[in-house]
Amino acid sequence: MEIALVLGVPLAGALLLALFGHRRWAPEANAVMSLGTLVAAALLTARVIADGPFAAFDEQFFVDPFNVFLVALTAFVAFTTTLFSRPYMRTEEHHKRLNSARLRLYHSMYQLFTFTMLLTLLSNNVGMLWVAMEGATLTTVLLVSLYRTPASLEAAWKYFILCSVGIAQALFGTILLYFAAEKVLGAGGNALLWTHLYQVRSDLEPTVLSLAFVFMLVGYGTKVGLAPLHNWLPDAHAEGPTPISAVLSGLLLNVALYAVVRSKVLVDGALERNFSGGLMMGFGLLSVVVAAFFLSRQKDIKRMFAYSSIEHMGIMTFAFGMGGPVAAFAGLLHMTVHSLTKSAIFFTVGHASQACGTQDMGAIRGLIQQSPTIGWGLALGSLAILGMPPFGVFTSEFMVLTTAMREHPWATPFLLVALGVAFAAIFGKVQPMVFGETTAQRLPHPPALVPVFVHLAIVLMLGLYIPPYLVDWYRQAAAFIG
Amino acid sequence: MSEPLSSQFVNLLAALLLLLAFAMLSQRRVLTLIKLLAWQGAALAASTAIVAYATGQMHLYFSAGLTLVLKVILIPWVLHRLIDRLYIRWDVETLINIPTTMLTGIGLAIFAFSLATPISQMASTITRSTLGIALATVLLSFLMMIVRRKAVPQVIGFLAMENGLFFAATSATYGMPLVVELGVALDVLVGTFIFGIFFFHIREQFDSLDIRHMEKLRED
């Protein structure tokens, strides 16, 4: 019942806004529908806490500690992003960058995008998970090119082609998985149900599964933005409207990583040696290093934070690759804090680039004079994402690093150097943007900065104190990821 | 139909599928490319129908019908409409170095066969020997997407890749569960429409469908 609500509300929102998305009250309607989704997700979470994991609708959907926490996070960030999107999109309209028809497309697709992400998370059928993931690409591609500038069209085309090709590899992986599963579970719908696959995972044919995992890692990894398949990510983040950059970075990448981790759990059951872990550690480490060195060369503020997302997705992939309760716990925590911090940063970046009329970091100066809240939001957000204590990112990165030192000492220097380079690059660029003589103008619509500080407050809290029920939740999910 | 006969038919159609993939790789005319794509869809539908008949799997008939409607009729029709509206019906692309591309393609096909051999030996389906062909088709379409510089042929390459994947599903496993196949088909259809919308946007902005205009975003 709760699952139907979680999926039904955004779907209804998409239909409603497809009809009325150009009206004056559409941004508020968008926020109300997302609030509805958040309430539904909270009900679902409450039920899982009370009754434990369950499956529904002929076992096509299921909830366990791993996906329920991502559902709650997705619904929450999707809601706060709509709050940010209200003044942001109105200002864009005021600056004549968008017309009402485009806004209708934007609002409707935003809801549909939320729906596809939640469907990906809740689907028990590995095939449907693929379908929903491809759906998430399809709903966002027209949003990346929303401004119809040459650069945004190029970014959207690259995003579409690269992610479609990538995800086609994941479909091949899924076919191979079905091929292996069918021998054990018999033909038909059950052989793709994750809960069934999980029970028989040690009986699945190892050769087929390892090949399937390679295809799924490459496929879903393209969407995670793992190097060397990350090319689409900086372009799509920089050229699309900022609320979309926030949800792409904060949510979609997490959802794609979720798909990778789900596949990993199955493969680990079938294989004796740690084949999947090694691959994930390799891809993760490569992404961290590549992203760190690209960071210092960026001029566009959204591109820079997009590279920072690649870096952090690399850290999470590395953590899940190492495996074990501590690393998996750190990976889950990092998913949460990165999602909250990065979306908060994109909210301030959106307002900052509107106030200065550019995304070029050389032209953004002295934010703190014109609007102290935007300036402080950007400064604190950057410190949080750089892993400064006492923010939560520090906690998770510390856990990843200490586990790496103990279990894979060779990887530690790479991680430390990359984190240091990233720190120097981002800090050196954010500092002049925040302080100094201002170039910013007043915004026509008052910026929405409550979501920024709510996100940062939660990240700060997670750095100092994680509530016991949240710890339990992470522990259960981590135990099960292994 | 006896089993060896039907399996020979499937093998024949599989060979046709691979041949069409090679033909698309070297074809310069947009119009002919669409025709080749429709033929590939037809070969896929026919082979699925034969497997359905030979094994008595009802849902494969649905799958064959879906392929016929979607890949032989609907998508080629949409593409025809598109190239008419974009006035590129008679477009001829200049492809450099067709022989090298073909040789690379042969290399990819050999790689695909060697990768698929251990898996096909485990398969119990009548079509198991064709898994290598399916993988080769996927890789060849991938190659086509890389070497093409125009938007429409790139999309045709993507659709050919989807054909290869569907063929892999029938040849290795007698097809995925129906709900998944429907979902995939829906994604492909919506994707084709979005590509269509895109063509107009690109054309409006760049006055051409050449991807070379779209290589401005890069690291400097």
CSV table of N, CA, C and O in Angstrom, one decimal, chain B residues 108-182:
chain,number,residue,atom,x,y,z
B,108,LEU,N,36.3,-7.7,-34.2
B,108,LEU,CA,35.3,-7.7,-33.1
B,108,LEU,C,34.4,-9.0,-33.1
B,108,LEU,O,34.1,-9.5,-32.1
B,109,ALA,N,34.0,-9.4,-34.3
B,109,ALA,CA,33.2,-10.6,-34.4
B,109,ALA,C,33.9,-11.8,-33.9
B,109,ALA,O,33.4,-12.6,-33.1
B,110,ILE,N,35.2,-11.9,-34.2
B,110,ILE,CA,36.0,-13.1,-33.7
B,110,ILE,C,36.1,-13.0,-32.1
B,110,ILE,O,35.9,-14.0,-31.4
B,111,PHE,N,36.3,-11.8,-31.6
B,111,PHE,CA,36.4,-11.6,-30.2
B,111,PHE,C,35.0,-12.0,-29.5
B,111,PHE,O,35.0,-12.7,-28.5
B,112,ALA,N,33.9,-11.6,-30.2
B,112,ALA,CA,32.6,-11.9,-29.6
B,112,ALA,C,32.4,-13.4,-29.6
B,112,ALA,O,31.9,-14.0,-28.6
B,113,PHE,N,32.8,-14.1,-30.6
B,113,PHE,CA,32.7,-15.6,-30.7
B,113,PHE,C,33.5,-16.3,-29.6
B,113,PHE,O,33.0,-17.2,-28.9
B,114,SER,N,34.7,-15.8,-29.4
B,114,SER,CA,35.6,-16.5,-28.4
B,114,SER,C,35.0,-16.2,-27.0
B,114,SER,O,35.1,-17.0,-26.1
B,115,LEU,N,34.4,-15.0,-26.8
B,115,LEU,CA,33.9,-14.7,-25.5
B,115,LEU,C,32.6,-15.5,-25.2
B,115,LEU,O,32.4,-15.9,-24.1
B,116,ALA,N,31.8,-15.8,-26.3
B,116,ALA,CA,30.5,-16.4,-26.1
B,116,ALA,C,30.7,-17.9,-26.0
B,116,ALA,O,29.8,-18.6,-25.5
B,117,THR,N,31.7,-18.5,-26.5
B,117,THR,CA,31.8,-20.0,-26.6
B,117,THR,C,31.6,-20.7,-25.3
B,117,THR,O,30.8,-21.6,-25.2
B,118,PRO,N,32.4,-20.3,-24.2
B,118,PRO,CA,32.1,-21.0,-23.0
B,118,PRO,C,30.7,-20.9,-22.5
B,118,PRO,O,30.2,-21.9,-21.9
B,119,ILE,N,30.0,-19.8,-22.7
B,119,ILE,CA,28.7,-19.7,-22.2
B,119,ILE,C,27.7,-20.5,-23.1
B,119,ILE,O,26.8,-21.1,-22.5
B,120,SER,N,27.9,-20.5,-24.4
B,120,SER,CA,26.9,-21.2,-25.3
B,120,SER,C,27.0,-22.7,-24.9
B,120,SER,O,26.0,-23.4,-25.1
B,121,GLN,N,28.2,-23.2,-24.5
B,121,GLN,CA,28.3,-24.6,-24.2
B,121,GLN,C,27.4,-25.0,-23.0
B,121,GLN,O,27.0,-26.1,-22.9
B,122,MET,N,27.1,-24.0,-22.2
B,122,MET,CA,26.3,-24.3,-21.0
B,122,MET,C,24.8,-24.2,-21.3
B,122,MET,O,24.0,-24.7,-20.6
B,123,ALA,N,24.5,-23.5,-22.5
B,123,ALA,CA,23.1,-23.3,-22.8
B,123,ALA,C,22.4,-24.5,-23.2
B,123,ALA,O,23.0,-25.4,-23.8
B,124,SER,N,21.1,-24.7,-22.9
B,124,SER,CA,20.4,-25.9,-23.3
B,124,SER,C,19.4,-25.6,-24.4
B,124,SER,O,18.6,-26.4,-24.8
B,125,THR,N,19.4,-24.3,-24.8
B,125,THR,CA,18.4,-23.9,-25.8
B,125,THR,C,18.8,-24.4,-27.2
B,125,THR,O,20.0,-24.7,-27.4
B,126,ILE,N,17.8,-24.5,-28.1
B,126,ILE,CA,18.2,-25.0,-29.4
B,126,ILE,C,19.0,-24.0,-30.2
B,126,ILE,O,19.6,-24.3,-31.2
B,127,THR,N,19.0,-22.7,-29.7
B,127,THR,CA,19.6,-21.6,-30.5
B,127,THR,C,21.0,-21.3,-29.9
B,127,THR,O,21.5,-20.2,-30.2
B,128,ARG,N,21.5,-22.1,-29.1
B,128,ARG,CA,22.7,-21.7,-28.3
B,128,ARG,C,23.9,-21.2,-29.1
B,128,ARG,O,24.6,-20.4,-28.7
B,129,SER,N,24.1,-21.8,-30.3
B,129,SER,CA,25.2,-21.5,-31.1
B,129,SER,C,25.2,-20.0,-31.6
B,129,SER,O,26.2,-19.5,-32.1
B,130,THR,N,24.0,-19.4,-31.4
B,130,THR,CA,23.9,-18.0,-32.0
B,130,THR,C,24.2,-16.9,-31.0
B,130,THR,O,24.2,-15.8,-31.4
B,131,LEU,N,24.6,-17.3,-29.8
B,131,LEU,CA,24.9,-16.2,-28.8
B,131,LEU,C,26.1,-15.4,-29.2
B,131,LEU,O,26.1,-14.2,-29.1
B,132,GLY,N,27.0,-16.0,-29.8
B,132,GLY,CA,28.2,-15.3,-30.4
B,132,GLY,C,27.8,-14.3,-31.4
B,132,GLY,O,28.3,-13.2,-31.4
B,133,ILE,N,26.8,-14.7,-32.3
B,133,ILE,CA,26.4,-13.8,-33.3
B,133,ILE,C,25.7,-12.6,-32.7
B,133,ILE,O,25.9,-11.4,-33.1
B,134,ALA,N,24.9,-12.8,-31.6
B,134,ALA,CA,24.2,-11.7,-31.0
B,134,ALA,C,25.2,-10.7,-30.4
B,134,ALA,O,25.1,-9.5,-30.6
B,135,LEU,N,26.2,-11.3,-29.7
B,135,LEU,CA,27.2,-10.4,-29.1
B,135,LEU,C,28.0,-9.6,-30.2
B,135,LEU,O,28.2,-8.4,-30.1
B,136,ALA,N,28.3,-10.3,-31.3
B,136,ALA,CA,29.0,-9.7,-32.5
B,136,ALA,C,28.1,-8.5,-33.0
B,136,ALA,O,28.6,-7.5,-33.3
B,137,THR,N,26.8,-8.8,-33.1
B,137,THR,CA,25.9,-7.7,-33.6
B,137,THR,C,26.0,-6.5,-32.7
B,137,THR,O,26.0,-5.3,-33.2
B,138,VAL,N,25.9,-6.7,-31.4
B,138,VAL,CA,26.0,-5.6,-30.5
B,138,VAL,C,27.3,-4.9,-30.6
B,138,VAL,O,27.3,-3.6,-30.7
B,139,LEU,N,28.4,-5.6,-30.7
B,139,LEU,CA,29.7,-4.9,-30.8
B,139,LEU,C,29.8,-4.1,-32.2
B,139,LEU,O,30.4,-3.0,-32.2
B,140,LEU,N,29.3,-4.7,-33.2
B,140,LEU,CA,29.4,-4.1,-34.6
B,140,LEU,C,28.6,-2.8,-34.6
B,140,LEU,O,29.0,-1.8,-35.1
B,141,SER,N,27.4,-2.8,-33.9
B,141,SER,CA,26.6,-1.6,-33.9
B,141,SER,C,27.3,-0.5,-33.0
B,141,SER,O,27.2,0.6,-33.4
B,142,PHE,N,27.9,-1.0,-32.0
B,142,PHE,CA,28.7,-0.1,-31.2
B,142,PHE,C,29.8,0.6,-32.0
B,142,PHE,O,30.0,1.8,-32.0
B,143,LEU,N,30.5,-0.2,-32.8
B,143,LEU,CA,31.5,0.3,-33.7
B,143,LEU,C,30.9,1.3,-34.7
B,143,LEU,O,31.5,2.4,-34.9
B,144,MET,N,29.7,1.0,-35.2
B,144,MET,CA,29.1,1.9,-36.1
B,144,MET,C,28.8,3.3,-35.5
B,144,MET,O,29.0,4.3,-36.1
B,145,MET,N,28.4,3.2,-34.2
B,145,MET,CA,28.1,4.5,-33.5
B,145,MET,C,29.3,5.3,-33.3
B,145,MET,O,29.3,6.5,-33.3
B,146,ILE,N,30.5,4.6,-33.2
B,146,ILE,CA,31.7,5.4,-33.0
B,146,ILE,C,32.2,6.0,-34.2
B,146,ILE,O,32.6,7.2,-34.2
B,147,VAL,N,32.1,5.3,-35.4
B,147,VAL,CA,32.7,5.8,-36.6
B,147,VAL,C,31.8,6.9,-37.3
B,147,VAL,O,32.3,7.7,-38.1
B,148,ARG,N,30.5,6.8,-37.0
B,148,ARG,CA,29.6,7.8,-37.7
B,148,ARG,C,29.7,9.2,-37.2
B,148,ARG,O,29.8,9.4,-36.0
B,149,ARG,N,29.6,10.2,-38.1
B,149,ARG,CA,29.7,11.6,-37.7
B,149,ARG,C,28.3,12.2,-37.8
B,149,ARG,O,28.2,13.4,-37.5
B,150,LYS,N,27.3,11.6,-38.2
B,150,LYS,CA,26.0,12.2,-38.3
B,150,LYS,C,25.0,11.6,-37.3
B,150,LYS,O,25.1,10.5,-36.9
B,151,ALA,N,24.0,12.5,-36.9
B,151,ALA,CA,23.2,12.1,-35.9
B,151,ALA,C,22.3,10.9,-36.2
B,151,ALA,O,22.2,9.9,-35.4
B,152,VAL,N,21.7,10.9,-37.4
B,152,VAL,CA,20.7,9.8,-37.7
B,152,VAL,C,21.4,8.4,-37.8
B,152,VAL,O,20.9,7.5,-37.2
B,153,PRO,N,22.5,8.3,-38.5
B,153,PRO,CA,23.2,7.0,-38.5
B,153,PRO,C,23.6,6.5,-37.1
B,153,PRO,O,23.6,5.3,-36.8
B,154,GLN,N,24.0,7.5,-36.2
B,154,GLN,CA,24.3,7.1,-34.9
B,154,GLN,C,23.1,6.4,-34.2
B,154,GLN,O,23.3,5.4,-33.5
B,155,VAL,N,22.0,7.1,-34.4
B,155,VAL,CA,20.8,6.5,-33.7
B,155,VAL,C,20.4,5.2,-34.3
B,155,VAL,O,20.0,4.2,-33.6
B,156,ILE,N,20.6,5.0,-35.6
B,156,ILE,CA,20.3,3.7,-36.3
B,156,ILE,C,21.3,2.7,-35.7
B,156,ILE,O,20.9,1.5,-35.4
B,157,GLY,N,22.5,3.1,-35.4
B,157,GLY,CA,23.4,2.1,-34.8
B,157,GLY,C,22.9,1.7,-33.4
B,157,GLY,O,23.0,0.6,-33.0
B,158,PHE,N,22.4,2.7,-32.7
B,158,PHE,CA,21.8,2.4,-31.3
B,158,PHE,C,20.7,1.4,-31.4
B,158,PHE,O,20.6,0.4,-30.6
B,159,LEU,N,19.8,1.6,-32.4
B,159,LEU,CA,18.7,0.7,-32.6
B,159,LEU,C,19.1,-0.7,-33.0
B,159,LEU,O,18.6,-1.7,-32.5
B,160,ALA,N,20.2,-0.8,-33.8
B,160,ALA,CA,20.7,-2.1,-34.2
B,160,ALA,C,21.3,-2.8,-33.0
B,160,ALA,O,21.2,-4.0,-32.9
B,161,MET,N,21.9,-2.0,-32.1
B,161,MET,CA,22.4,-2.6,-30.9
B,161,MET,C,21.3,-3.2,-30.1
B,161,MET,O,21.4,-4.4,-29.6
B,162,GLU,N,20.2,-2.5,-30.0
B,162,GLU,CA,19.0,-3.1,-29.3
B,162,GLU,C,18.5,-4.4,-29.9
B,162,GLU,O,18.2,-5.3,-29.2
B,163,ASN,N,18.6,-4.4,-31.3
B,163,ASN,CA,18.2,-5.7,-32.0
B,163,ASN,C,19.1,-6.8,-31.5
B,163,ASN,O,18.7,-7.9,-31.3
B,164,GLY,N,20.4,-6.5,-31.5
B,164,GLY,CA,21.4,-7.5,-31.1
B,164,GLY,C,21.1,-8.0,-29.7
B,164,GLY,O,21.2,-9.2,-29.4
B,165,LEU,N,20.7,-7.1,-28.8
B,165,LEU,CA,20.4,-7.5,-27.4
B,165,LEU,C,19.2,-8.4,-27.3
B,165,LEU,O,19.2,-9.4,-26.6
B,166,PHE,N,18.1,-8.0,-28.1
B,166,PHE,CA,16.9,-8.9,-28.1
B,166,PHE,C,17.3,-10.3,-28.6
B,166,PHE,O,16.8,-11.3,-28.1
B,167,PHE,N,18.1,-10.3,-29.6
B,167,PHE,CA,18.5,-11.6,-30.2
B,167,PHE,C,19.3,-12.4,-29.2
B,167,PHE,O,19.1,-13.6,-29.0
B,168,ALA,N,20.1,-11.7,-28.4
B,168,ALA,CA,20.9,-12.4,-27.3
B,168,ALA,C,19.9,-13.0,-26.3
B,168,ALA,O,20.0,-14.1,-25.9
B,169,ALA,N,18.8,-12.3,-26.0
B,169,ALA,CA,17.9,-12.7,-25.0
B,169,ALA,C,17.2,-14.0,-25.5
B,169,ALA,O,17.0,-15.0,-24.8
B,170,THR,N,16.7,-14.0,-26.8
B,170,THR,CA,16.1,-15.2,-27.3
B,170,THR,C,17.0,-16.4,-27.5
B,170,THR,O,16.7,-17.5,-27.3
B,171,SER,N,18.3,-16.1,-27.9
B,171,SER,CA,19.2,-17.2,-28.3
B,171,SER,C,19.7,-17.8,-27.0
B,171,SER,O,19.9,-19.0,-27.0
B,172,ALA,N,19.9,-17.1,-25.9
B,172,ALA,CA,20.5,-17.7,-24.7
B,172,ALA,C,19.4,-18.2,-23.8
B,172,ALA,O,19.6,-19.2,-23.2
B,173,THR,N,18.2,-17.6,-23.8
B,173,THR,CA,17.3,-18.0,-22.7
B,173,THR,C,15.9,-18.1,-23.2
B,173,THR,O,15.0,-18.3,-22.4
B,174,TYR,N,15.5,-18.1,-24.5
B,174,TYR,CA,14.2,-18.1,-24.9
B,174,TYR,C,13.4,-16.9,-24.5
B,174,TYR,O,12.2,-16.9,-24.2
B,175,GLY,N,14.1,-15.8,-24.4
B,175,GLY,CA,13.5,-14.5,-24.1
B,175,GLY,C,13.3,-14.2,-22.6
B,175,GLY,O,13.2,-15.1,-21.8
B,176,MET,N,13.4,-12.9,-22.3
B,176,MET,CA,13.2,-12.5,-20.9
B,176,MET,C,11.7,-12.6,-20.6
B,176,MET,O,10.9,-12.7,-21.4
B,177,PRO,N,11.4,-12.5,-19.3
B,177,PRO,CA,10.0,-12.4,-18.9
B,177,PRO,C,9.2,-11.3,-19.6
B,177,PRO,O,9.8,-10.3,-19.9
B,178,LEU,N,8.0,-11.5,-19.9
B,178,LEU,CA,7.2,-10.6,-20.8
B,178,LEU,C,7.2,-9.2,-20.3
B,178,LEU,O,7.4,-8.2,-21.0
B,179,VAL,N,7.0,-9.0,-19.0
B,179,VAL,CA,6.9,-7.7,-18.4
B,179,VAL,C,8.2,-6.9,-18.7
B,179,VAL,O,8.2,-5.7,-19.0
B,180,VAL,N,9.3,-7.6,-18.6
B,180,VAL,CA,10.6,-6.9,-18.9
B,180,VAL,C,10.7,-6.5,-20.3
B,180,VAL,O,11.1,-5.4,-20.7
B,181,GLU,N,10.3,-7.5,-21.2
B,181,GLU,CA,10.4,-7.2,-22.7
B,181,GLU,C,9.5,-6.0,-23.0
B,181,GLU,O,9.9,-5.1,-23.8
B,182,LEU,N,8.3,-5.9,-22.4
B,182,LEU,CA,7.4,-4.8,-22.7
B,182,LEU,C,8.1,-3.5,-22.2
B,182,LEU,O,8.1,-2.5,-23.0
